[in-house]
Structure formats: C-alpha cells, structure tokens
C-alpha cells in the first residue's frame, strides 16, 4: 500500500478547501470502498480528508414534507429509521440486502452512492481497464462478462453499478445535495450517475472537490407502496445480478403512478421509463407487467455470457410490480 497523509476536517468548507489544495486527495467517511481500493492500488490518493465530524449524519423530516438523509448516516441506521421504513420501504429493504451487517454499520450513505464498480478487472491492476486508465482496453469485453451490463454499455466499458440503495432512491425521484468550491447545488439522483460512453473513468457528474451532503425525497403513495427485489448468486453479502425497485399507486383497479428502477444491468442505476410509460392507466396484471418489462428490455444488448439477465430482469420486474401492487 502506498503511503498517504491524513487530515480530519472540522467544517465542510475546511474539507473542501483542503481537497482543493490536494487535487489527488479523497474524502474519507466509512472507508469501506476507498480503503479497499487503496489496498488494491486501484486508488492512489496522496491525502485522505476525514469528514466524519461534519454535521451530516441525521435523518430528518424537513418543513416542506420531504425526508432528508445526511450523507454521513450509516447504512444500518438509515435502513432502520422509522422515516425510511414508513415512507420508503424499498430503500430500507435495498440497504438491508446490501453488503454485510458489519459493512452496513460502517458504510455511509454518501459513500454508498459513490462506490465504484465491482468489475473484477477494475480491481485487478494486472489487467487492462479503461475505467482505471482510459485507452488501455476493456478486459471484460470478450472475457468473463457474466455479471456485466445489458443496457447502456459502450465499447469502452460494460461494467455495472453496484449500489442497491441508489436503485431504490431513483425510484423515489430523489435529489442529491452537493457542496463544493462553487457553493451548494442539487441534482436529480437519476441524473447523478453516468453511462460510460467514451470516458468510463468518471462514474458520476460530481465536480472535483464536491461533497455529497445528503439525499432527499418527497414521500408519496408510490414511495410508500414500494418493494425492492434483488436476484443474486447467494442469499447474502453479494451484489445483484438483477435488482428491481418498484412502487405502484393503484386506484379503482387502474395504475395511477408507477416508479420502476433496475440494478445490476447498467453502468448506472437504471430508471425504467419505457416500462413506466407502458403501465400508466393499465390494470395491475401480470400480463401488463410483462409487456412493460418487454418495452424496457427491447433495448437490451447482452454480453457473451449474460443473455440470461434479460429473462431474469423480465421476470423480476413482473414479480416486483406484483409485490408492490399487493401492498397498494
Ligand atoms: Fe474496466 Fe469497465 Fe472493462 Fe470492467 S468493464 S474491465 S471496469 S473498462
């Protein structure tokens, strides 16, 4: 492991100013991803700025009715919080189906959003990877691509995003709150993560030195009547092959509102807008759920070893919608 300096920030502006002076540095919260990547020599920050003392750990109902989760809230605390369990059960479930209990106790919400792909080639510095160094090539293309993307991939990168939380959050129409050298701004959660295009080195639209301070959503019928289904190779401590966050508002036998997002299928958490559009005004039947899934998956382009993800996603979408519908 390469040596790096350590600094503890007492204020957000102090943290931002420190990182501005050290553009090769990184923020440290739970450390469950960045320290991993340092040990693997995938990340080589010259400085870690510890932000754990900053006042971003609470989960609150705001005066406008929205729920805000501080970026330093731990995954386990967020999953168990009454405001999350009552207003966004899919978010709580997604967190509880992530990682292990020990990791959930340590990992922060901001770090979860920023965690990097688990593509095995990305984490192995002996193999070429465009995400580590653009132009090297993609070892997964033509290699072991079983867990890779079926939607939105590019010739440069076919990796998937690993966060369950992010999938559930984009199905709540959430917002991300950022603070950086130019002040504060908010961005839609659904637009925060990038598709790889010709530059897979960047996972998100976050600017250099910016901190995530929190995420928020407005509770509604579709966030309260929602579920998270995760399909994986083993029952715990495993990333999704396919996951689905589904929220459904059914009135008088007709779907009035629906939120659908997929994980394990793309470089970014995937909002299934074609499927959502296909469901509005329809009856909540398995036939309509499958037709909506087909509308979304028409664009799927499986890799050599993962064509199974297409029917898996189709069935998972139908099952998650049926589960959400049963609570509606
Ligand atoms: Fe790297 Fe992406 Fe290819 Fe994996 S899929 S080896 S992360 S470029």
PDB file of C-alpha atoms in Angstrom, residues 43 61 83 166 173 188 199 210 245 262:
ATOM      1  CA  UNK A  43      -6.928   4.297  -5.893  1.00  0.00           C
ATOM      2  CA  UNK A  61     -38.377  15.348   8.066  1.00  0.00           C
ATOM      3  CA  UNK A  83     -38.963   7.788   8.473  1.00  0.00           C
ATOM      4  CA  UNK A 166     -29.113   4.139  -5.474  1.00  0.00           C
ATOM      5  CA  UNK A 173     -37.484  10.670  -7.612  1.00  0.00           C
ATOM      6  CA  UNK A 188     -31.712  14.752  -9.584  1.00  0.00           C
ATOM      7  CA  UNK A 199     -14.885   8.025 -20.858  1.00  0.00           C
ATOM      8  CA  UNK A 210     -17.513  18.429  -4.204  1.00  0.00           C
ATOM      9  CA  UNK A 245     -37.197  -1.218  -7.163  1.00  0.00           C
ATOM     10  CA  UNK A 262     -33.257  -1.624 -12.229  1.00  0.00           C
TER      11      UNK A 262
END
